[in-house]
Tab-separated table of C-alpha atoms in Angstrom:
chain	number	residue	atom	x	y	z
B	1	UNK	CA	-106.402	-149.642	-84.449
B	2	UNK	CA	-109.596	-151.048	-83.890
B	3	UNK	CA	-112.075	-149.102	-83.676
B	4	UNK	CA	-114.596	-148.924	-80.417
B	5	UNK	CA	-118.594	-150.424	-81.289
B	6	UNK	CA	-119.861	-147.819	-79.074
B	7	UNK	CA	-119.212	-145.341	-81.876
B	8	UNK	CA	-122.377	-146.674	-83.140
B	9	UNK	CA	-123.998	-145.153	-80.124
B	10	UNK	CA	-126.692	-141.908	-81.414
B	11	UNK	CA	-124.511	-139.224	-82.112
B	12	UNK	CA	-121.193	-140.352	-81.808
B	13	UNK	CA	-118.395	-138.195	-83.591
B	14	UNK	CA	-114.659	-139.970	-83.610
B	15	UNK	CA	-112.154	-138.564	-81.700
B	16	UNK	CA	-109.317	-137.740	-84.194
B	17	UNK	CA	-105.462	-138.058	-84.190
B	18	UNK	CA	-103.739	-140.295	-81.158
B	19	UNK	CA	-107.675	-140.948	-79.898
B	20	UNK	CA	-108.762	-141.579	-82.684
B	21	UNK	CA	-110.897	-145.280	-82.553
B	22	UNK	CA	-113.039	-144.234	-80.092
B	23	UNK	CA	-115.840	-140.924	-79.178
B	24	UNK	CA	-115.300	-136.920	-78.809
B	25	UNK	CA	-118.318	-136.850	-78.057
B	26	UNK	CA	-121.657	-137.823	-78.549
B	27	UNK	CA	-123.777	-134.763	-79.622
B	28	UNK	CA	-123.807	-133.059	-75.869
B	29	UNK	CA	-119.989	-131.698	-75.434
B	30	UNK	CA	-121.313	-129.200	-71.913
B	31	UNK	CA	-124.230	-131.827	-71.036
B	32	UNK	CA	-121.536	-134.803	-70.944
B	33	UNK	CA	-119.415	-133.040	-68.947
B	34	UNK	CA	-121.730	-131.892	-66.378
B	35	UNK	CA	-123.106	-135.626	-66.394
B	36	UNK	CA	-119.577	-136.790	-65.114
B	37	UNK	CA	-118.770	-134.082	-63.100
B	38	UNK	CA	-122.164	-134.762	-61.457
B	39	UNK	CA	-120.700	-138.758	-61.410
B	40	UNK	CA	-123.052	-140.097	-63.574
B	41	UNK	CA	-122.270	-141.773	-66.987
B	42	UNK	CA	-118.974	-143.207	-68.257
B	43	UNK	CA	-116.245	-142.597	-70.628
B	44	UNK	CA	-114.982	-144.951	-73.260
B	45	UNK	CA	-111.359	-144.927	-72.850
B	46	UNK	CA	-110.898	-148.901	-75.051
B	47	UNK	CA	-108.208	-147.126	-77.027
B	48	UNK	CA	-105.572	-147.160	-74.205
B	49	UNK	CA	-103.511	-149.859	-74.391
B	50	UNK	CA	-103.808	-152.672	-71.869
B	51	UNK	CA	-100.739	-154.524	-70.107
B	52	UNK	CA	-100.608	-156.993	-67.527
B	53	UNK	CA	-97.867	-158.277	-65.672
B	54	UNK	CA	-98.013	-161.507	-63.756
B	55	UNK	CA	-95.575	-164.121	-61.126
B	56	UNK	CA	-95.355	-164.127	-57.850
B	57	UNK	CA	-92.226	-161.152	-58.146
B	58	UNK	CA	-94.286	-158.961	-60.159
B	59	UNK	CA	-94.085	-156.403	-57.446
B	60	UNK	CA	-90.545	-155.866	-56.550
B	61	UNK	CA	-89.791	-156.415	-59.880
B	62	UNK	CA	-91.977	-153.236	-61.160
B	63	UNK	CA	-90.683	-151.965	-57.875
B	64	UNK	CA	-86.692	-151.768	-59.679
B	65	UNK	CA	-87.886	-150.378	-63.060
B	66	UNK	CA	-90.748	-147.798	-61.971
B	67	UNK	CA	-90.515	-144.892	-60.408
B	68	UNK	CA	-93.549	-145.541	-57.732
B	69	UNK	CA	-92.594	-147.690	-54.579
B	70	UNK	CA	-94.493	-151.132	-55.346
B	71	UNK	CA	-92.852	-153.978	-53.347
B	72	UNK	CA	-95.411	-153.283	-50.348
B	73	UNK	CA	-98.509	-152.292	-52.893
B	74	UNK	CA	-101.882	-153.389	-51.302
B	75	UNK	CA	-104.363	-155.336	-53.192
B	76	UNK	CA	-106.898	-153.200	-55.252
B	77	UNK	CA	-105.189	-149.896	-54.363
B	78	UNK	CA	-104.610	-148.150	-57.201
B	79	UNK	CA	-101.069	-145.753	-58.253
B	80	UNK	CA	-99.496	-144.277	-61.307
B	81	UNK	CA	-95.806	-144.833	-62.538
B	82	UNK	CA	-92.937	-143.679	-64.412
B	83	UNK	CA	-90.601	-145.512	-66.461
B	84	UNK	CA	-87.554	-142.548	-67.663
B	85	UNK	CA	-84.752	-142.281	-69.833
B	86	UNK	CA	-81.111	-142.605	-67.960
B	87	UNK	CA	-81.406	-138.959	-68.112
B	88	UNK	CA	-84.362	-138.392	-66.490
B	89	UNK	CA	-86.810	-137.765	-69.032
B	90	UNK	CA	-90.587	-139.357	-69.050
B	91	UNK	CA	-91.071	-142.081	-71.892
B	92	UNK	CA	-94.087	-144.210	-70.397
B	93	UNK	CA	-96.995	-143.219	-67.852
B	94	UNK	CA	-98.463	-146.342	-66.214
B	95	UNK	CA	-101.964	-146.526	-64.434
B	96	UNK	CA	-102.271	-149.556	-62.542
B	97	UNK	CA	-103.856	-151.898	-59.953
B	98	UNK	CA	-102.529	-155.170	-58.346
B	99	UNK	CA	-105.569	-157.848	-57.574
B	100	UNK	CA	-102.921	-160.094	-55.396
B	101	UNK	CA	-102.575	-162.197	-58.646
B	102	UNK	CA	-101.802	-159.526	-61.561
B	103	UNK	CA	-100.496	-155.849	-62.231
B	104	UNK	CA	-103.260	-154.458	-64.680
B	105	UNK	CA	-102.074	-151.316	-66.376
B	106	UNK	CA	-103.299	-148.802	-68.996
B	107	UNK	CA	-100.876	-146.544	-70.733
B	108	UNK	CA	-101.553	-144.124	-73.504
B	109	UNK	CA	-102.852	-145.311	-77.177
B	110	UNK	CA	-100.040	-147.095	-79.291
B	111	UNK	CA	-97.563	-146.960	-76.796
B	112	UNK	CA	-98.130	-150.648	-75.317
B	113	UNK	CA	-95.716	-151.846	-77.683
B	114	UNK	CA	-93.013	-150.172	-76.876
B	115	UNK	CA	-93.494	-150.556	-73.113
B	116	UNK	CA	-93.761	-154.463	-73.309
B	117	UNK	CA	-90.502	-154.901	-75.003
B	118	UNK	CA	-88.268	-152.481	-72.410
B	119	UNK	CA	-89.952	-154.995	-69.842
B	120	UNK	CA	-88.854	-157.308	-71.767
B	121	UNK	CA	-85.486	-156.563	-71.956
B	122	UNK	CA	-85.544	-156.353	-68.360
B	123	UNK	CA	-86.798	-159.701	-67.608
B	124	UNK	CA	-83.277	-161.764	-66.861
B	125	UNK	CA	-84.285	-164.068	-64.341
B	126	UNK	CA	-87.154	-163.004	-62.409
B	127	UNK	CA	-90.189	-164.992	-62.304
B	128	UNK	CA	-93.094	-162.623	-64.117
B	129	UNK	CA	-94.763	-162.614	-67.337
B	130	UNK	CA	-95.696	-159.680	-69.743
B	131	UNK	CA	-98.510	-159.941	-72.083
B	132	UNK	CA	-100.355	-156.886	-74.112
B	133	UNK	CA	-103.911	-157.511	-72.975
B	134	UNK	CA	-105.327	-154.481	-75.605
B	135	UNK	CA	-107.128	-156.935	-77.578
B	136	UNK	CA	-109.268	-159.071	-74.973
B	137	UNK	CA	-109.654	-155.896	-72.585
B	138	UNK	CA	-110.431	-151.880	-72.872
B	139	UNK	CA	-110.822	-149.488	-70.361
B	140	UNK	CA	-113.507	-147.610	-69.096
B	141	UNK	CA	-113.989	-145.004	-66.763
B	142	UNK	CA	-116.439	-144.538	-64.527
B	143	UNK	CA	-116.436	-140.643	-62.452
B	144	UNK	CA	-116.181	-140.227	-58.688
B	145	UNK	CA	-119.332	-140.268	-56.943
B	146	UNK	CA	-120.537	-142.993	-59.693
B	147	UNK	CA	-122.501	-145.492	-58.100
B	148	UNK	CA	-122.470	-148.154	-61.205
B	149	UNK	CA	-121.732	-151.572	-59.679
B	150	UNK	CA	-118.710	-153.181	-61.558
B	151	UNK	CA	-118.560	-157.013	-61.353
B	152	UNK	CA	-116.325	-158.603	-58.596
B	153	UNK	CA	-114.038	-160.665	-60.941
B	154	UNK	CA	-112.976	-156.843	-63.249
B	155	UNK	CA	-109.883	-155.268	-62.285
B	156	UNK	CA	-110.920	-151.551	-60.709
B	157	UNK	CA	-108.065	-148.768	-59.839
B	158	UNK	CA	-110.678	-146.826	-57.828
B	159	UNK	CA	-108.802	-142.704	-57.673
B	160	UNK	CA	-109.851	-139.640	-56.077
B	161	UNK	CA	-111.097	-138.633	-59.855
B	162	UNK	CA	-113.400	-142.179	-60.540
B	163	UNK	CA	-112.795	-145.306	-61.400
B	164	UNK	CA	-110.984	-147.337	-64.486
B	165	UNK	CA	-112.256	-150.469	-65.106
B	166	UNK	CA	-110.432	-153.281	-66.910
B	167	UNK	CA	-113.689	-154.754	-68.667
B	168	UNK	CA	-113.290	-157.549	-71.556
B	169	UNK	CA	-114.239	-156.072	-74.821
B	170	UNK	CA	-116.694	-158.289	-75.638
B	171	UNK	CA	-119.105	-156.475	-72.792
B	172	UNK	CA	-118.479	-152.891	-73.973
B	173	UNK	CA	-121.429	-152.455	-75.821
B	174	UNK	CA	-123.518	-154.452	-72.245
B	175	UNK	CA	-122.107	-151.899	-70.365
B	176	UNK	CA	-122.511	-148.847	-71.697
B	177	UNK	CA	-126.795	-150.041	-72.017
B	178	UNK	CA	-126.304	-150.683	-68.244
B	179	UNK	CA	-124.556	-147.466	-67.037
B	180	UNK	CA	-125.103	-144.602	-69.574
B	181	UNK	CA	-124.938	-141.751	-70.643
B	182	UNK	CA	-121.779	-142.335	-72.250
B	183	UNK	CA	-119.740	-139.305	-72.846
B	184	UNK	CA	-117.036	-138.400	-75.156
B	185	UNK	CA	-113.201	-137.921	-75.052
B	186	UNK	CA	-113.380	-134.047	-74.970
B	187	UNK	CA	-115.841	-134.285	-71.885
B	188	UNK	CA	-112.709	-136.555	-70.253
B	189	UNK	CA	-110.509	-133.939	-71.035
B	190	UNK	CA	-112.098	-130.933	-70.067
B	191	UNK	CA	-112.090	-132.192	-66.627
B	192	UNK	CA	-108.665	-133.357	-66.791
B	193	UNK	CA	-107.390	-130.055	-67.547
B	194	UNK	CA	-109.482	-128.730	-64.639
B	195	UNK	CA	-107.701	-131.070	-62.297
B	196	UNK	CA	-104.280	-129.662	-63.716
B	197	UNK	CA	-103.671	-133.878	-64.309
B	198	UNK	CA	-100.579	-133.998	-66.590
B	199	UNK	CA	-101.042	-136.628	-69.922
B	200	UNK	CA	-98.180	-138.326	-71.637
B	201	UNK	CA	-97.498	-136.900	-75.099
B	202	UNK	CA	-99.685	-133.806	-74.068
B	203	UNK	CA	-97.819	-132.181	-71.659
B	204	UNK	CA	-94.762	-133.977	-72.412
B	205	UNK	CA	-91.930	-133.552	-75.020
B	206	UNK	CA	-88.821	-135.405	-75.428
B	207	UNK	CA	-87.410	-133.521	-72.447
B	208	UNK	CA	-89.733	-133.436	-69.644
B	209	UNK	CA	-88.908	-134.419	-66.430
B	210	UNK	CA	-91.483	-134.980	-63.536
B	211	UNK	CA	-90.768	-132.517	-61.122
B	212	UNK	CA	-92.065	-130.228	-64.292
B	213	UNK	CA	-95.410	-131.479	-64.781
B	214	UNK	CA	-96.208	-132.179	-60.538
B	215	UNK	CA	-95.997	-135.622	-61.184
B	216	UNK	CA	-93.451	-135.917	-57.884
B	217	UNK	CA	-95.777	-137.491	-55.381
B	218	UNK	CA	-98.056	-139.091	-57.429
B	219	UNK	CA	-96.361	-141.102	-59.535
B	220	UNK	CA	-92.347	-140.663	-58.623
B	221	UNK	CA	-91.523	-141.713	-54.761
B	222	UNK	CA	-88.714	-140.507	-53.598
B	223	UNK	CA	-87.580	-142.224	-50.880
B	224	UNK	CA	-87.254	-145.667	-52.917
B	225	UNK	CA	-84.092	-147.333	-54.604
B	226	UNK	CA	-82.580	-146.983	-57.318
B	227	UNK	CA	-84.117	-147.283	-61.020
B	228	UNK	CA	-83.083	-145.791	-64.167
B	229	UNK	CA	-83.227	-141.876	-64.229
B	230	UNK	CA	-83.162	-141.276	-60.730
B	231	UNK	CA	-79.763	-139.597	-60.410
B	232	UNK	CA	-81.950	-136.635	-62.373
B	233	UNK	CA	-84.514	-136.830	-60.322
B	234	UNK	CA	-82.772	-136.931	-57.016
B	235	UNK	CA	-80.581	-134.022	-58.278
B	236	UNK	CA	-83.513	-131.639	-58.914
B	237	UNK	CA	-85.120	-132.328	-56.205
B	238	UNK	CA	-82.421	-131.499	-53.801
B	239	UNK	CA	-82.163	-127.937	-55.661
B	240	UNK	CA	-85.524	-127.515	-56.034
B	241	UNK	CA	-85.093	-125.936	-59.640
B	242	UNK	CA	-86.579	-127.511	-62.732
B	243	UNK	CA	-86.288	-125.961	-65.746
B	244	UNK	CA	-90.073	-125.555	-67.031
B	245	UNK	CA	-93.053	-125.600	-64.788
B	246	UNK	CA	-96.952	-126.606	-65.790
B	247	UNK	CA	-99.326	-123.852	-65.515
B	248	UNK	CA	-103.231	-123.400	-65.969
B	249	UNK	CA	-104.009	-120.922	-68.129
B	250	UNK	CA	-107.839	-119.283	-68.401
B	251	UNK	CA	-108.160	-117.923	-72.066
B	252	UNK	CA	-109.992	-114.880	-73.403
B	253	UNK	CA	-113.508	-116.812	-74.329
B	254	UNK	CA	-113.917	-114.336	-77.271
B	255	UNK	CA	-111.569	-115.790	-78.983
B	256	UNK	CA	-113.336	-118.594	-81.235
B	257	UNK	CA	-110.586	-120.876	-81.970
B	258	UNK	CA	-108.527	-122.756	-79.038
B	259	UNK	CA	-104.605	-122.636	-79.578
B	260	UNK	CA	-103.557	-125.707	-80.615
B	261	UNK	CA	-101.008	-128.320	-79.191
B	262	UNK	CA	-97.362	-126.952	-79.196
B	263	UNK	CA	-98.975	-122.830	-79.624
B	264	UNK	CA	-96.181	-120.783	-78.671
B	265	UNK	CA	-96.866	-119.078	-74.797
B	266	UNK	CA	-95.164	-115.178	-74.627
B	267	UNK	CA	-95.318	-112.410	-72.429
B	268	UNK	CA	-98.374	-110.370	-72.908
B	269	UNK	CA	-96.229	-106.926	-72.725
B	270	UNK	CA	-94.456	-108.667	-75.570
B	271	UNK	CA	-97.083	-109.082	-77.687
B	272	UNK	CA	-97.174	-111.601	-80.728
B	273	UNK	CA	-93.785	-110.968	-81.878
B	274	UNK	CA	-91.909	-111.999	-78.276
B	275	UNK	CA	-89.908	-114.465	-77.478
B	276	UNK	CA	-91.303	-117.556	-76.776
B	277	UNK	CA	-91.243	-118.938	-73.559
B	278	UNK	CA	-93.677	-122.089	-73.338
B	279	UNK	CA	-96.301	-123.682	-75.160
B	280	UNK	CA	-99.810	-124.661	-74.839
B	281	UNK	CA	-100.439	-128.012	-74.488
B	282	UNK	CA	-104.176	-129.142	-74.223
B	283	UNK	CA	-106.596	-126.570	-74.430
B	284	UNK	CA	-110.331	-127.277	-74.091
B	285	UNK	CA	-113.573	-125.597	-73.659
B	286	UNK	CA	-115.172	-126.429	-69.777
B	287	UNK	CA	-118.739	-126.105	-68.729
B	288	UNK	CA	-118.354	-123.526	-66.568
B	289	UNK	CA	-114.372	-121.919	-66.603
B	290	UNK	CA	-115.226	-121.488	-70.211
B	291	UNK	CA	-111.897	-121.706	-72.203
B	292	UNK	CA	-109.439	-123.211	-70.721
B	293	UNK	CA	-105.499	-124.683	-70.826
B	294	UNK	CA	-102.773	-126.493	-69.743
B	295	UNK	CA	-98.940	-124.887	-70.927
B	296	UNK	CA	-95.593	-125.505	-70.064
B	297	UNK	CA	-93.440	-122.571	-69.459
B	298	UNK	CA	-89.778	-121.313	-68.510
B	299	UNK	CA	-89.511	-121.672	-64.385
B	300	UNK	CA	-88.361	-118.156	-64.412
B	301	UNK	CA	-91.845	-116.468	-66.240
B	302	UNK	CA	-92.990	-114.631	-63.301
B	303	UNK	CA	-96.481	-116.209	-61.649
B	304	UNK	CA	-98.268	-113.055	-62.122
B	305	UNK	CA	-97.773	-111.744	-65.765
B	306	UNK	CA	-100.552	-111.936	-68.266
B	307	UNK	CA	-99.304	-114.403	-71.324
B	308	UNK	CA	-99.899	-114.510	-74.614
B	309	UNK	CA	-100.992	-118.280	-76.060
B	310	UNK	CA	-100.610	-117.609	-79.719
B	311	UNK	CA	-102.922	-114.477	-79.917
B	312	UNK	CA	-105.386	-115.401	-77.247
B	313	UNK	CA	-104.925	-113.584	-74.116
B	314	UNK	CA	-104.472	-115.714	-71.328
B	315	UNK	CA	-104.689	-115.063	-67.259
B	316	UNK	CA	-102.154	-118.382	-65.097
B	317	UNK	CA	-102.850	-120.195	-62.866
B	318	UNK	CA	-99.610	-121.602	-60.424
B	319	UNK	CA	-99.770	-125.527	-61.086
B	320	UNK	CA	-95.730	-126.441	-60.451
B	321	UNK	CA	-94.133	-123.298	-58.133
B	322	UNK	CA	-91.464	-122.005	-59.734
């Protein structure tokens, strides 16, 4: 992986494990977040991977393998996407933007790969072309109520949450003089846990289906036709019973360690030795809820009962209703 130049920036510390290559944060973890949440600054996000998708069927092709509804997809209006498993289960998130010539889309690090050769596979005899655009483009993001200009030729998908732009890599280093202060990963996160905004590989396992995570609606329409998984989908939805749900958790801020991805999630009247029903999975400290966290739990933990996230106490929050 290649690693971003704006780590050179003053007080830049790497983001480690899958975003690792580009900032945590540069020095200000509560200042950085208050900066975006006040929509000013950026955040380096070049280590997503970058895909584009060209032809003049682009659209209703996407439109058979995606779970979002894409044939009639405006110009410059942005959407998210599933691709599942025949049995339902989420293996790729796709954030993208048509600009009436191209599908530009950004999916988590190190996952591009894998993506572009299911498309692939999937090609037959429609008229499109799938290239990996990671290495001439990275993403930034720019929050809402940012009033950076962005240059008319970049690729925007403008969301109620800011703005990603698809910016060629050899201006990363141009933009962030132009539209600083940059801030770091964890910043990004904290407020993405606020939003209760589900991330692939974070709140998902090998087993998560949308209607878990409240990703119905945004990213999984469900009056369109038929693409793989949606027999599972369909079928949930119509009994309205998922088996986990996504909950926001608000975590005992004496505690000086947050639980860690995959922390088992109990029953507070069970204490430490209970069974487990859940696990944490992104926790984060937030500039003014203090600690906070994103866990996925059994649909049948009731709404109201005080949990357990390892040995932190923790208060929920209803993201997905049981």
């Amino acid at each position: 992986m290649t690693s971003s130049p704006l780590l050179h920036l003053p007080g830049a510390v790497p983001a480690e494990g899958r975003d690792e290559g580009v900032a945590a944060h540069y020095g200000e973890l509560y200042g950085e977040q208050r900066a975006l949440a006040a929509g000013r600054g950026f955040v380096d996000l070049s280590h997503r991977g970058v895909v584009t998708v060209t032809g003049p069927e682009r659209l209703s092709w996407l439109h058979l393998l995606l779970t979002q509804h894409l044939t009639e997809l405006p110009p410059g209006q942005a959407t998210e996407a599933l691709i599942l498993s025949a049995n339902g289960h989420i293996e790729h998130a796709l954030y993208l933007v048509d600009d009436g010539e191209t599908v530009w889309a950004h999916v988590e690090p190190g996952t591009q790969e894998a993506l572009i050769a299911y498309l692939e596979s999937m090609k037959f005899f429609y008229r499109v072309e799938v290239a990996d655009r990671t290495a001439d483009f990275a993403v930034v993001h720019l929050p809402a109520g940012s009033i950076a200009e962005v240059a008319k030729e970049h690729a925007v998908r403008e969301t109620p949450y800011g703005r990603d732009v698809f910016l060629p890599r050899a201006e990363l280093e141009a933009f962030a003089a132009a539209h600083g202060p940059a801030a770091g990963l964890l910043a990004y996160e904290a407020l993405r846990v606020e939003a209760h905004r589900p991330r692939l590989g974070q709140e998902t396992d090998h087993r998560t289906i949308p209607h878990e995570l409240g990703w119905i609606g945004t990213a999984v329409h469900l009056q369109k036709g038929c693409y793989r998984g949606q027999e599972t989908v369909a079928r949930v939805h119509n009994l309205g019973k998922p088996p986990r749900r996504l909950v926001f958790l608000h975590l005992d801020g004496s505690e000086v360690l947050l639980p860690a991805h995959g922390t088992p999630v109990r029953l507070a009247a069970d204490g430490e030795e209970g069974r487990q029903l859940g696990f944490v999975t992104t926790a984060v400290r937030h500039h003014e809820l203090g600690p906070i966290a994103l866990a996925l739990v059994k649909r049948n933990v009731p709404v109201d009962a005080p949990l357990l996230a390892g040995n932190t106490a923790a208060a929920q929050e209803v993201v997905v209703a049981p």
